[in-house]
PDB file of N, CA and C in Angstrom:
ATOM      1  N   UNK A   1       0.844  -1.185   0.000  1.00  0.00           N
ATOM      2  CA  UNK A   1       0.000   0.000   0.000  1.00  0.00           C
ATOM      3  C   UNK A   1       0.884   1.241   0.000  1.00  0.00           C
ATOM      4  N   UNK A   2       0.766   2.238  -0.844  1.00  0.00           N
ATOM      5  CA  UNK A   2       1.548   3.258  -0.837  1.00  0.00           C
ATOM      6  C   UNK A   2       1.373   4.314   0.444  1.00  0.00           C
ATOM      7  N   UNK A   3       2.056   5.209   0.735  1.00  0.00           N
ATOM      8  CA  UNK A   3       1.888   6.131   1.573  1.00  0.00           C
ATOM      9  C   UNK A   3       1.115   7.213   1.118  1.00  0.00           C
ATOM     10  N   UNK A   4      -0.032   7.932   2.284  1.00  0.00           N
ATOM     11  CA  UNK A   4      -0.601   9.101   1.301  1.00  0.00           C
ATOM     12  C   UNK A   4       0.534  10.500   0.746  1.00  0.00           C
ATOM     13  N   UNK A   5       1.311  10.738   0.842  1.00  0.00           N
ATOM     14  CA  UNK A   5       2.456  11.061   0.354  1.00  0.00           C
ATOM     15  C   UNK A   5       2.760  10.407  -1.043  1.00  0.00           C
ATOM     16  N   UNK A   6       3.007   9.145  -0.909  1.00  0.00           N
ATOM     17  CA  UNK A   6       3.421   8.360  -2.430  1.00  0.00           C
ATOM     18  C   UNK A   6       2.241   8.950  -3.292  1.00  0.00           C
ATOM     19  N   UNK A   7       1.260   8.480  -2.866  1.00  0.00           N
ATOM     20  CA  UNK A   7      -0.305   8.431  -3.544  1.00  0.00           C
ATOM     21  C   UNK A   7      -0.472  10.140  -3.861  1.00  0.00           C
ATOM     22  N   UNK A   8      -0.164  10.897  -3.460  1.00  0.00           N
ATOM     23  CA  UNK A   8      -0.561  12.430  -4.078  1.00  0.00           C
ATOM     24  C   UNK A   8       0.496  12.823  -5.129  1.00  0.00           C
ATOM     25  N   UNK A   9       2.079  12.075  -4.796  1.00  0.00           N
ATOM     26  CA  UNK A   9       3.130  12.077  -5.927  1.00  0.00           C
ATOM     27  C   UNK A   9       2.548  11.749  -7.068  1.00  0.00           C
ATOM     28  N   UNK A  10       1.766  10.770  -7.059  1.00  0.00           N
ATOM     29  CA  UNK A  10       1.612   9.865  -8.178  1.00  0.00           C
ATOM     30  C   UNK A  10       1.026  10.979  -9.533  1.00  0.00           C
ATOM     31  N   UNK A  11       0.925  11.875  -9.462  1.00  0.00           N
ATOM     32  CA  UNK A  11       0.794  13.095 -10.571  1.00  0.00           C
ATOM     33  C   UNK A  11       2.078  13.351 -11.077  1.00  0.00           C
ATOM     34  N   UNK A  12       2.388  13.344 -10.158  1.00  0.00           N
ATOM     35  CA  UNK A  12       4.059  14.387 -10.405  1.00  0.00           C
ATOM     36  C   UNK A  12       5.097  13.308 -10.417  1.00  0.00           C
ATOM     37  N   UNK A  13       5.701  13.454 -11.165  1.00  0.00           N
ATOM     38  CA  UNK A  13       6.710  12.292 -11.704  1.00  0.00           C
ATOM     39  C   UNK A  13       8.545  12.627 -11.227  1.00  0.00           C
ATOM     40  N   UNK A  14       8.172  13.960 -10.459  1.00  0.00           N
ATOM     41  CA  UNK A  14      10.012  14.323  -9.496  1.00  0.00           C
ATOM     42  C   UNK A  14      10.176  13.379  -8.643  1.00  0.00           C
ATOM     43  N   UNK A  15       9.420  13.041  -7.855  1.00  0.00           N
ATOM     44  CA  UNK A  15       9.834  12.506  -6.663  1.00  0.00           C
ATOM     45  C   UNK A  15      10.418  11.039  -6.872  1.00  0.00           C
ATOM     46  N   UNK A  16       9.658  10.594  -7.910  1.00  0.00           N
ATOM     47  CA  UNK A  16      10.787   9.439  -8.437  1.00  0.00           C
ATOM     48  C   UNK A  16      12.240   9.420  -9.672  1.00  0.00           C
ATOM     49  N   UNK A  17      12.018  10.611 -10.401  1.00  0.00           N
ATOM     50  CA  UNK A  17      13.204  11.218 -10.857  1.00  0.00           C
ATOM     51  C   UNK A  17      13.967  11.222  -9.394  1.00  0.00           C
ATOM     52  N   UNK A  18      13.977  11.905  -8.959  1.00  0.00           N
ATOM     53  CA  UNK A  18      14.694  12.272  -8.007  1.00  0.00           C
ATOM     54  C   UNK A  18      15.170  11.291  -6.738  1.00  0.00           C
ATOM     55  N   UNK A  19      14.492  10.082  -6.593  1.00  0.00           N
ATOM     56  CA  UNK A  19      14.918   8.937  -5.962  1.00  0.00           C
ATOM     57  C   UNK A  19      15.568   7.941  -6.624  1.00  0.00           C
ATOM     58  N   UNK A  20      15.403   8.193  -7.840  1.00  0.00           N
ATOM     59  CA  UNK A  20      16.033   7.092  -9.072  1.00  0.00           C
ATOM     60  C   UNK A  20      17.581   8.309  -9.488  1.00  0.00           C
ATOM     61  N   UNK A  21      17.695   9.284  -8.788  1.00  0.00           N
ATOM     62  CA  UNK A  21      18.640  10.119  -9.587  1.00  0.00           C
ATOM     63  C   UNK A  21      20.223   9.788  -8.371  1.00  0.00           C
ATOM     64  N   UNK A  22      19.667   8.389  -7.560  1.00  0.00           N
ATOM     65  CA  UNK A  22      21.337   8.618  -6.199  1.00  0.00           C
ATOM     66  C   UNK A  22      21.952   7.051  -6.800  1.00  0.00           C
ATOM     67  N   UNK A  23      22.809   6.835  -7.155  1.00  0.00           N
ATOM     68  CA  UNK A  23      23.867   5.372  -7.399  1.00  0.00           C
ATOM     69  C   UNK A  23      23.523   4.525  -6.340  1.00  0.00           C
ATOM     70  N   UNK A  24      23.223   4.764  -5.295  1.00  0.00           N
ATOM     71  CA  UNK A  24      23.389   3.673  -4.112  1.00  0.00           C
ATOM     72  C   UNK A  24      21.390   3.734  -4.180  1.00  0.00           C
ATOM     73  N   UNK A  25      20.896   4.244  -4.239  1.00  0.00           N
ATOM     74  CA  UNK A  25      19.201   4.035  -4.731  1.00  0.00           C
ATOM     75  C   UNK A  25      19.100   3.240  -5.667  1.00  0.00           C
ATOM     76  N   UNK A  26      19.878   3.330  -6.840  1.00  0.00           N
ATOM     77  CA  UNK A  26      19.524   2.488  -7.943  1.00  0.00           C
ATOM     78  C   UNK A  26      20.270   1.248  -8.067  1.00  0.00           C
ATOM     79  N   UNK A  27      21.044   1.230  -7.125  1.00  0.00           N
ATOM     80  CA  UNK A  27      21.793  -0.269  -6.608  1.00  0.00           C
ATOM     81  C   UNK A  27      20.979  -1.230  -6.168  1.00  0.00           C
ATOM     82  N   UNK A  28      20.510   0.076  -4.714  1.00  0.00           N
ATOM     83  CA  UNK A  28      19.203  -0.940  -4.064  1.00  0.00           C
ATOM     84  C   UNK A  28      17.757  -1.637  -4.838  1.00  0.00           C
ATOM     85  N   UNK A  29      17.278  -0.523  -6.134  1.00  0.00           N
ATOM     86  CA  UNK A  29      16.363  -1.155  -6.678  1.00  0.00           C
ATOM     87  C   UNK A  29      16.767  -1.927  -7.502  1.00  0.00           C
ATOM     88  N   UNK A  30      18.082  -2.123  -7.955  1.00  0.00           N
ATOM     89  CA  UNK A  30      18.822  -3.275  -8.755  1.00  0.00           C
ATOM     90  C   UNK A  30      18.650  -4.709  -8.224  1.00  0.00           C
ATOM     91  N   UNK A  31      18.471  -4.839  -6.814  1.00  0.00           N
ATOM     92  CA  UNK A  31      18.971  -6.033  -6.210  1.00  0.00           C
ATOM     93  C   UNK A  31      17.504  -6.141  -5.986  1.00  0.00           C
ATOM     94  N   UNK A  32      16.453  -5.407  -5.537  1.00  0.00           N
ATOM     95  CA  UNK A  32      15.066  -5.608  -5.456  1.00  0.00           C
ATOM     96  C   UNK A  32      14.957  -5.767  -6.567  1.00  0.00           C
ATOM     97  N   UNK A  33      14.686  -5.673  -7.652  1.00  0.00           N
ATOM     98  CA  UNK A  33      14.131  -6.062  -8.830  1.00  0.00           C
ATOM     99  C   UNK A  33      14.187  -7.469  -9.404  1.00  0.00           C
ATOM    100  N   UNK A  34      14.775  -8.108  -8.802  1.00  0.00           N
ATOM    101  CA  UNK A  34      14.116  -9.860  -8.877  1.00  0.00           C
ATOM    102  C   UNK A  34      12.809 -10.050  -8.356  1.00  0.00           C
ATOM    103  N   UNK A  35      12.115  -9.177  -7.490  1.00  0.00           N
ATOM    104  CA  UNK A  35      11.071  -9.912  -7.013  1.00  0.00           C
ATOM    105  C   UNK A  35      11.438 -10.247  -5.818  1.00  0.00           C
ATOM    106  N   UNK A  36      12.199 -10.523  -5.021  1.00  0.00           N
ATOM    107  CA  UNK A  36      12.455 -10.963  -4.497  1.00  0.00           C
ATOM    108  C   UNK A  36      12.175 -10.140  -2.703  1.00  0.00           C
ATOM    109  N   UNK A  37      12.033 -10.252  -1.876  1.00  0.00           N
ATOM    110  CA  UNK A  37      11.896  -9.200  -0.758  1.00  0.00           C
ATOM    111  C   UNK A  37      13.151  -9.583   0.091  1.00  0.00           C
ATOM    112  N   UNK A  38      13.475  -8.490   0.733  1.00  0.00           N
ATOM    113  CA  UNK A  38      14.673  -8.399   1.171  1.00  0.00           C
ATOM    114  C   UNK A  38      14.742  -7.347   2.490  1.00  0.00           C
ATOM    115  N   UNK A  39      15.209  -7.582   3.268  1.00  0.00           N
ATOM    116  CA  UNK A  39      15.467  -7.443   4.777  1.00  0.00           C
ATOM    117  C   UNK A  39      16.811  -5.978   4.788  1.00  0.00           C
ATOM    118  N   UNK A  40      16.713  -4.987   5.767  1.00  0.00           N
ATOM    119  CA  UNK A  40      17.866  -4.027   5.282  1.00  0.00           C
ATOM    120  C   UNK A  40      19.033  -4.927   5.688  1.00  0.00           C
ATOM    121  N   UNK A  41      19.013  -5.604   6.996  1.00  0.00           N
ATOM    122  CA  UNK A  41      20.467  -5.992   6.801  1.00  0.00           C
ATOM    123  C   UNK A  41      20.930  -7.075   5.321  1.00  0.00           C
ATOM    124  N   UNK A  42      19.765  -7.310   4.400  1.00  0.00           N
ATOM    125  CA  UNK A  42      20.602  -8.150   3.147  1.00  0.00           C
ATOM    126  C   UNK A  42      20.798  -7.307   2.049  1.00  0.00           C
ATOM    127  N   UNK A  43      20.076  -6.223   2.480  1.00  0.00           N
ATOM    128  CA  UNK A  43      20.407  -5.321   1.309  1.00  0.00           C
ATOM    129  C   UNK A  43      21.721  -4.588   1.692  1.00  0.00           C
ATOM    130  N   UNK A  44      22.387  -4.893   2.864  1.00  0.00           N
ATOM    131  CA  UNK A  44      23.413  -4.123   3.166  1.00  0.00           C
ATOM    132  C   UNK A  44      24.736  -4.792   3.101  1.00  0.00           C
ATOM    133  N   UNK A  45      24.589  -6.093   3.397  1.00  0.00           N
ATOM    134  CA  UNK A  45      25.700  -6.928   3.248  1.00  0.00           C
ATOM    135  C   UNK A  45      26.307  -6.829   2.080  1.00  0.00           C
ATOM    136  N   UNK A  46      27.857  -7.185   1.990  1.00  0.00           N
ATOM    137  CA  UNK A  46      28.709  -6.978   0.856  1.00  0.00           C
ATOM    138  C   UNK A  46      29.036  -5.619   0.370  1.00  0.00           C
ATOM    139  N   UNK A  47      28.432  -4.768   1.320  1.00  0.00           N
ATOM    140  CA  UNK A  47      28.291  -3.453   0.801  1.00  0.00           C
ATOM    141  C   UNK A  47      29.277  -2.292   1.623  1.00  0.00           C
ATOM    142  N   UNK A  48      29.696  -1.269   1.707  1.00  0.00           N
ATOM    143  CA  UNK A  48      30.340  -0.666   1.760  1.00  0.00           C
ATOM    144  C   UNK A  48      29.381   0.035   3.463  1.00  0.00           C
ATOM    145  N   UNK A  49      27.889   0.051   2.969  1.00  0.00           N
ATOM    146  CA  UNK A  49      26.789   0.941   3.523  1.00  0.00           C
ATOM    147  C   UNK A  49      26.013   0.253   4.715  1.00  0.00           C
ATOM    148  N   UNK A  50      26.285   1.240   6.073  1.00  0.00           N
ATOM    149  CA  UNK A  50      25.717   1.064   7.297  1.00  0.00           C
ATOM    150  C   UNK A  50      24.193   0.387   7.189  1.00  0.00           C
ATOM    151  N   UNK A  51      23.649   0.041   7.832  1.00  0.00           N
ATOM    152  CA  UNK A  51      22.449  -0.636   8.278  1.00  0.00           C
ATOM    153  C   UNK A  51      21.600   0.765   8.294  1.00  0.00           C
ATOM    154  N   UNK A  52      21.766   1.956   8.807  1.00  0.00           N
ATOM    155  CA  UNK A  52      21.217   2.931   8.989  1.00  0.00           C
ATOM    156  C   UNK A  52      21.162   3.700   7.433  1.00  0.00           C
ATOM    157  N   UNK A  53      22.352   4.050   6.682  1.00  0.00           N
ATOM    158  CA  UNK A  53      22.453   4.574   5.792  1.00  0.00           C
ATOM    159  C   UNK A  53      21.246   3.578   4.676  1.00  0.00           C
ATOM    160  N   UNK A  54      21.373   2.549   4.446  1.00  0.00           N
ATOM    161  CA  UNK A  54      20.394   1.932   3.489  1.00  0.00           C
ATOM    162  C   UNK A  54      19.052   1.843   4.086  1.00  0.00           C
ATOM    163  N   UNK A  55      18.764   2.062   5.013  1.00  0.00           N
ATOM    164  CA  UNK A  55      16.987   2.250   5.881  1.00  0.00           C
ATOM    165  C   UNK A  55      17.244   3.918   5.389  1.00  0.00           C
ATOM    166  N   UNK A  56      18.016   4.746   4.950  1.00  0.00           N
ATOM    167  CA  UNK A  56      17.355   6.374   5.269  1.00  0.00           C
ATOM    168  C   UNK A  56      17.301   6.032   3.173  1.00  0.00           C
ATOM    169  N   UNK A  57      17.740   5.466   2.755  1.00  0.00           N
ATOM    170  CA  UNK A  57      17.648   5.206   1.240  1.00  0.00           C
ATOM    171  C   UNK A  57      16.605   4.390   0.509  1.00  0.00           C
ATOM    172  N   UNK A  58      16.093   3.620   1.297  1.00  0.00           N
ATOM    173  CA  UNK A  58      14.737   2.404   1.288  1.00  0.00           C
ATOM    174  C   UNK A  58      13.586   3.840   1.600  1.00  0.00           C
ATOM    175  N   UNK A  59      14.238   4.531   2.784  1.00  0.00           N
ATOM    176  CA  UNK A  59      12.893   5.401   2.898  1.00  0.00           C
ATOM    177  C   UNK A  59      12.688   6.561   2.014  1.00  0.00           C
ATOM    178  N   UNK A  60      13.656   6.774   1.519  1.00  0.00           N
ATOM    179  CA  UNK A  60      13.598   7.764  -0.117  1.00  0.00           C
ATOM    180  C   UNK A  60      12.426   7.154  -1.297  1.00  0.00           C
ATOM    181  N   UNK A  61      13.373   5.518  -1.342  1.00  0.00           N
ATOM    182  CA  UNK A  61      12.167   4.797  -2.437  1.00  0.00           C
ATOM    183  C   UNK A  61      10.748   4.817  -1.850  1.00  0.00           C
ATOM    184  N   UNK A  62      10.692   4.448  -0.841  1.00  0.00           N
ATOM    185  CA  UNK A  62       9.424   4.161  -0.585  1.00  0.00           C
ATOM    186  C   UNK A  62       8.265   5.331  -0.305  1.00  0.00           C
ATOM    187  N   UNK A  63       9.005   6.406   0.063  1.00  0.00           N
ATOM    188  CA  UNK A  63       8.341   7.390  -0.487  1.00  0.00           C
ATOM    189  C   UNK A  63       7.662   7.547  -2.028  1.00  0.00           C
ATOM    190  N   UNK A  64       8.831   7.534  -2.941  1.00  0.00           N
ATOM    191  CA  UNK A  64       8.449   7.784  -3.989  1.00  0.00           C
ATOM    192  C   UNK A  64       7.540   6.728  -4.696  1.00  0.00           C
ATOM    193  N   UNK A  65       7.331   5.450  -3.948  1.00  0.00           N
ATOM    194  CA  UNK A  65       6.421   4.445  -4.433  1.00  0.00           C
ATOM    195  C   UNK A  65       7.055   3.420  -5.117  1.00  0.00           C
ATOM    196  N   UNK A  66       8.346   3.554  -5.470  1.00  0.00           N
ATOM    197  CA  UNK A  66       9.378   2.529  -5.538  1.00  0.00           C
ATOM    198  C   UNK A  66       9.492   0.968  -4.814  1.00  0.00           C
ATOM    199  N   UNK A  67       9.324   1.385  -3.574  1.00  0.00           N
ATOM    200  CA  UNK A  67       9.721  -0.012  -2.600  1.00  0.00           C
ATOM    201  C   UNK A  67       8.337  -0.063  -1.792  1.00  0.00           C
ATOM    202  N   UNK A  68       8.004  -0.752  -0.919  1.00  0.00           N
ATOM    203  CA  UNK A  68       7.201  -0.912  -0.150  1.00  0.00           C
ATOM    204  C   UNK A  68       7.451  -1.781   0.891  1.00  0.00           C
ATOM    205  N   UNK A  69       7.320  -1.718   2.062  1.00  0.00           N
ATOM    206  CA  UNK A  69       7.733  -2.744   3.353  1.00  0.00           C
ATOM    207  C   UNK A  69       6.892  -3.335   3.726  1.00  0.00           C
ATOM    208  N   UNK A  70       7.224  -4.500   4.777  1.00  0.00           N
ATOM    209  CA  UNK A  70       6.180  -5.229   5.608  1.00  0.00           C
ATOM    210  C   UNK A  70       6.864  -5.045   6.748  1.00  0.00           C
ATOM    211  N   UNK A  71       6.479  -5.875   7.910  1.00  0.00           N
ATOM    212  CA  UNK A  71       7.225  -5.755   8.700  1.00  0.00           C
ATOM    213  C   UNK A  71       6.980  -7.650   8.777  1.00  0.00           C
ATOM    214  N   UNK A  72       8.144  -8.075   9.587  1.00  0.00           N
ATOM    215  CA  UNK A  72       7.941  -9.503   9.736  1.00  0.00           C
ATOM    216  C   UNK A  72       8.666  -9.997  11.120  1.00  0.00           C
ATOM    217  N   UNK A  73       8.433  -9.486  11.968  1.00  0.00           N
ATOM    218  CA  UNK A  73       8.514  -9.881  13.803  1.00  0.00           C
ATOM    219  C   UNK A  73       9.745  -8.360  13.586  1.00  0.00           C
ATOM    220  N   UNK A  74      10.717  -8.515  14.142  1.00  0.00           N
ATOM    221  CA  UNK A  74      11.598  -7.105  14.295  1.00  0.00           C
ATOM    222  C   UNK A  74      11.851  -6.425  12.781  1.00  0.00           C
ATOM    223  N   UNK A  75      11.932  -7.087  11.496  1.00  0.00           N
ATOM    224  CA  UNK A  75      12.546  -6.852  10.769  1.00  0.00           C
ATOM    225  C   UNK A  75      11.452  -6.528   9.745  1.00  0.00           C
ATOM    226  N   UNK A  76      11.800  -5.238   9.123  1.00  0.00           N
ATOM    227  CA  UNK A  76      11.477  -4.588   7.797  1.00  0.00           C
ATOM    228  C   UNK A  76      11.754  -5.184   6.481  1.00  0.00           C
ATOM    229  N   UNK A  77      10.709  -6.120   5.803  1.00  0.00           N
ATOM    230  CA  UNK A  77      11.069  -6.315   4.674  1.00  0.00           C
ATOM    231  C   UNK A  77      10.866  -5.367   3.400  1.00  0.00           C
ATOM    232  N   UNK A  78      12.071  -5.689   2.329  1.00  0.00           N
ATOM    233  CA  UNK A  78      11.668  -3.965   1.400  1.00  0.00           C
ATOM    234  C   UNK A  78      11.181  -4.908  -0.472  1.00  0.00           C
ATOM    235  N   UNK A  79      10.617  -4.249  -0.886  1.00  0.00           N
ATOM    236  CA  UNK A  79       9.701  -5.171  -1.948  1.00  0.00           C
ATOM    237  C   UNK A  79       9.740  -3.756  -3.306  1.00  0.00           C
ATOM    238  N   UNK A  80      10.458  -4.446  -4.720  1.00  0.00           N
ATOM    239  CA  UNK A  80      10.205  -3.724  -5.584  1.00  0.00           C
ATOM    240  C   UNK A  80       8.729  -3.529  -6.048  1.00  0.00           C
ATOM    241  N   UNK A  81       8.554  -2.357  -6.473  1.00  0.00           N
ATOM    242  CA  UNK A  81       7.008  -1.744  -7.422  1.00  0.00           C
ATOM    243  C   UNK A  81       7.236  -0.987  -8.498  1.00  0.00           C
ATOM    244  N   UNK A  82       6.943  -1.398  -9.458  1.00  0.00           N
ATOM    245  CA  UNK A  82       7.178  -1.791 -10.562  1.00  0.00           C
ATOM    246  C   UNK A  82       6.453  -0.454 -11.086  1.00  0.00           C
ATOM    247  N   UNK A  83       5.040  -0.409 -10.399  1.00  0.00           N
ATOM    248  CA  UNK A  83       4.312   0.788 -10.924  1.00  0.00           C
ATOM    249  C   UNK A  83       4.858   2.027 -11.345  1.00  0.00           C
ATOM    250  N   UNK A  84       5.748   2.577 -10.501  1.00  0.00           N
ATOM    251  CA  UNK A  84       5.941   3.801 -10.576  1.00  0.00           C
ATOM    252  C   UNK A  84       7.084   4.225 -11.817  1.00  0.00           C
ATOM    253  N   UNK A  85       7.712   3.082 -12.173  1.00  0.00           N
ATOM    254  CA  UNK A  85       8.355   3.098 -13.169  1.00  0.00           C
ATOM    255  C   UNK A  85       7.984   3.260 -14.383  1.00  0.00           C
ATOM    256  N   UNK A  86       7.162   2.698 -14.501  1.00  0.00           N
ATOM    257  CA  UNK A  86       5.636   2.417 -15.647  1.00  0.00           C
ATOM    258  C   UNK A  86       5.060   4.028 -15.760  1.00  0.00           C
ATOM    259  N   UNK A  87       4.771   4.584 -14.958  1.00  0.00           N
ATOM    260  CA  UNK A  87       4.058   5.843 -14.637  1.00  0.00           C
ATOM    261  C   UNK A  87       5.311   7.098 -15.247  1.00  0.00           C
ATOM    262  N   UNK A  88       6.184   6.567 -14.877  1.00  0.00           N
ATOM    263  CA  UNK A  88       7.449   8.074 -15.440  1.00  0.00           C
ATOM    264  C   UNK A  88       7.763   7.250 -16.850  1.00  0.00           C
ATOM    265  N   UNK A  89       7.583   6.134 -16.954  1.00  0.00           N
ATOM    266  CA  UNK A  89       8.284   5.999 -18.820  1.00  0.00           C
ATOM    267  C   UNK A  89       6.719   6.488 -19.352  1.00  0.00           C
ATOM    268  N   UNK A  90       5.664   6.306 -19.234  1.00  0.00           N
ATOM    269  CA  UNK A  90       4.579   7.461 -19.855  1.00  0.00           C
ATOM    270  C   UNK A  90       4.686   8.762 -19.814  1.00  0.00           C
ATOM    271  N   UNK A  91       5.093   9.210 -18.818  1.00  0.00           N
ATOM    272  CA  UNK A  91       5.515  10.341 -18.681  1.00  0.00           C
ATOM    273  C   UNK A  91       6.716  10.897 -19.519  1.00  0.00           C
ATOM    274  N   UNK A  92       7.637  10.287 -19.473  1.00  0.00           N
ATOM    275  CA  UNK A  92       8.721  10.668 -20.761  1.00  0.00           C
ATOM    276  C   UNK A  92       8.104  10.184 -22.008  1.00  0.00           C
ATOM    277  N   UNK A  93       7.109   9.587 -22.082  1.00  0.00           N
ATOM    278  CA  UNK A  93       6.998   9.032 -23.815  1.00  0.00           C
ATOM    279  C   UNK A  93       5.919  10.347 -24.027  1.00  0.00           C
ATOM    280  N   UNK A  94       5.293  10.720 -23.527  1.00  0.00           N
ATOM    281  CA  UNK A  94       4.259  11.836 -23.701  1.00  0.00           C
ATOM    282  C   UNK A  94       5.278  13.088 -23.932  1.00  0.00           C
ATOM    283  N   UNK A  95       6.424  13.293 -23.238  1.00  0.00           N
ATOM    284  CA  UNK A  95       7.115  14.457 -23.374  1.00  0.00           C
ATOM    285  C   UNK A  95       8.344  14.150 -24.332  1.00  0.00           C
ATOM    286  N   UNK A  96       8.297  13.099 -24.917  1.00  0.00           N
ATOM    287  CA  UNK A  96       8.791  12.973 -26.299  1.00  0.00           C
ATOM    288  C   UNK A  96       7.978  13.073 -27.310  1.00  0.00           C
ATOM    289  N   UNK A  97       6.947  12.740 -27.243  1.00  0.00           N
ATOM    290  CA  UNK A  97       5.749  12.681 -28.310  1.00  0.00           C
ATOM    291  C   UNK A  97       5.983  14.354 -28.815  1.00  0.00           C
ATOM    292  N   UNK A  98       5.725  14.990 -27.723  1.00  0.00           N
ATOM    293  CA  UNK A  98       5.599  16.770 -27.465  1.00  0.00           C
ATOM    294  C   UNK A  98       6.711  17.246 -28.365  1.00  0.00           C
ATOM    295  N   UNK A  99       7.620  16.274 -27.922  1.00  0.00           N
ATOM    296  CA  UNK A  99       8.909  17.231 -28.863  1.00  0.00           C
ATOM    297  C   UNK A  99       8.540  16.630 -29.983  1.00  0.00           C
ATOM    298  N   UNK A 100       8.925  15.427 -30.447  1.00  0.00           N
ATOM    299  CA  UNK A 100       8.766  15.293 -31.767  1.00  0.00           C
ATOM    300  C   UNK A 100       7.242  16.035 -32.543  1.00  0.00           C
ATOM    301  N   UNK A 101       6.372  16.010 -31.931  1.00  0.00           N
ATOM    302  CA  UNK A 101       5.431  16.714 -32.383  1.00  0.00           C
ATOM    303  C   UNK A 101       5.741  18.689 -33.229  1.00  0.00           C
ATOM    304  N   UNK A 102       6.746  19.404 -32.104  1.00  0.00           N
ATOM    305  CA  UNK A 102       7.062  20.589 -31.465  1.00  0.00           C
ATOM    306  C   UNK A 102       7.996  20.439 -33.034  1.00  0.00           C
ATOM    307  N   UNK A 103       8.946  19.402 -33.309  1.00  0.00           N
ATOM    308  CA  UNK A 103      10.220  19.683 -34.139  1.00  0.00           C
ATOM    309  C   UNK A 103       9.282  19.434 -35.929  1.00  0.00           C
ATOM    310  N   UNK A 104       8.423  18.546 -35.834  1.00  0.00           N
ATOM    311  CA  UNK A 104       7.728  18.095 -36.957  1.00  0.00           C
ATOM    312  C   UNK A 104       7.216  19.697 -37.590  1.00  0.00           C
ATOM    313  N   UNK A 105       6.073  20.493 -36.311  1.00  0.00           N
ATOM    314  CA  UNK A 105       5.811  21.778 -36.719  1.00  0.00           C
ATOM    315  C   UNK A 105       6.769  22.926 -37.144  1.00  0.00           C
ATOM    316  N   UNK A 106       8.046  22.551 -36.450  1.00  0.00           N
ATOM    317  CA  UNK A 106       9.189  23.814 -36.562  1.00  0.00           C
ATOM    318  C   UNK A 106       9.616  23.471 -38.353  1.00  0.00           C
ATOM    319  N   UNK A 107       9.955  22.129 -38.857  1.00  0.00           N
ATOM    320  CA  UNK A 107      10.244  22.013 -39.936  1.00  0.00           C
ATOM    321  C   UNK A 107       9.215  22.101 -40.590  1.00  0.00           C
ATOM    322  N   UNK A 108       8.128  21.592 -40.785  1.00  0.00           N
ATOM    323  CA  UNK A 108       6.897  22.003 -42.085  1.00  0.00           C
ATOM    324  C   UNK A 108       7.322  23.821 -41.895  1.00  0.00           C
ATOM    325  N   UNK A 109       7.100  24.161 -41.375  1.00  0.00           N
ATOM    326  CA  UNK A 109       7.267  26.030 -41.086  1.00  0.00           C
ATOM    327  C   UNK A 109       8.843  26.089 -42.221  1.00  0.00           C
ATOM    328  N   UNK A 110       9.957  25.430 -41.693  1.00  0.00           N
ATOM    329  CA  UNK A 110      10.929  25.961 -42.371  1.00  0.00           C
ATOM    330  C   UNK A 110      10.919  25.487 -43.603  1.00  0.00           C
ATOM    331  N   UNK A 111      10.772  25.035 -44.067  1.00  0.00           N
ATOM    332  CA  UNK A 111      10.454  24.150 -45.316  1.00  0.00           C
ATOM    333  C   UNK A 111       9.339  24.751 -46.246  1.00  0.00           C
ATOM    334  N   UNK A 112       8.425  25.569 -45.556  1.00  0.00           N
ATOM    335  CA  UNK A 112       7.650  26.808 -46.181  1.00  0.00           C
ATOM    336  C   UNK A 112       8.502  27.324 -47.477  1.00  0.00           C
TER     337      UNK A 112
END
């Protein structure tokens, strides 16, 4: 379930630009993206990055509607969502459409 936060983003397509825009964010949704759910300390192992530092980075995604948690006795599990990804490549295909649309009109004009 998203946060009402995620859920009012869901117009505005920054907040996941902008969570998809840190190397160690897009690491973490690298390793979530099997499907697979994953615990912070496994998302942290092998890694360079504190137990704390990857919970303040899980809570970036999951803001933006990226990740989503459960909880399962002490431990936070973190779960890729797929949605929001889906939602900004429409969003860039609409604001490509725009341009190519924008460049199609600029040349019929020059071509006058």
């Amino acid at each position: 379930m998203l946060s009402p936060k995620a859920q009012a983003d869901r117009a505005n397509p920054a907040p996941v630009f902008a969570a998809l825009g840190d190397r160690t964010r897009l690491s973490l949704l690298t390793k979530l993206s099997d499907g697979q759910t994953r615990s912070i300390a496994s998302l942290s192992a092998d890694t360079r990055l504190t137990r704390q530092a990857v919970t303040k980075h899980l809570r970036v995604l999951e803001t933006a509607g990226l990740v989503a948690s459960t909880r399962a006795g002490r431990e936070s599990l973190f779960a890729f969502r797929p949605e929001p990804i889906g939602e900004v490549r429409a969003y860039l295909d609409a604001v490509s459409q725009q341009w190519d649309d924008a460049l199609s009109r600029l040349r019929a004009f020059v071509e006058r």
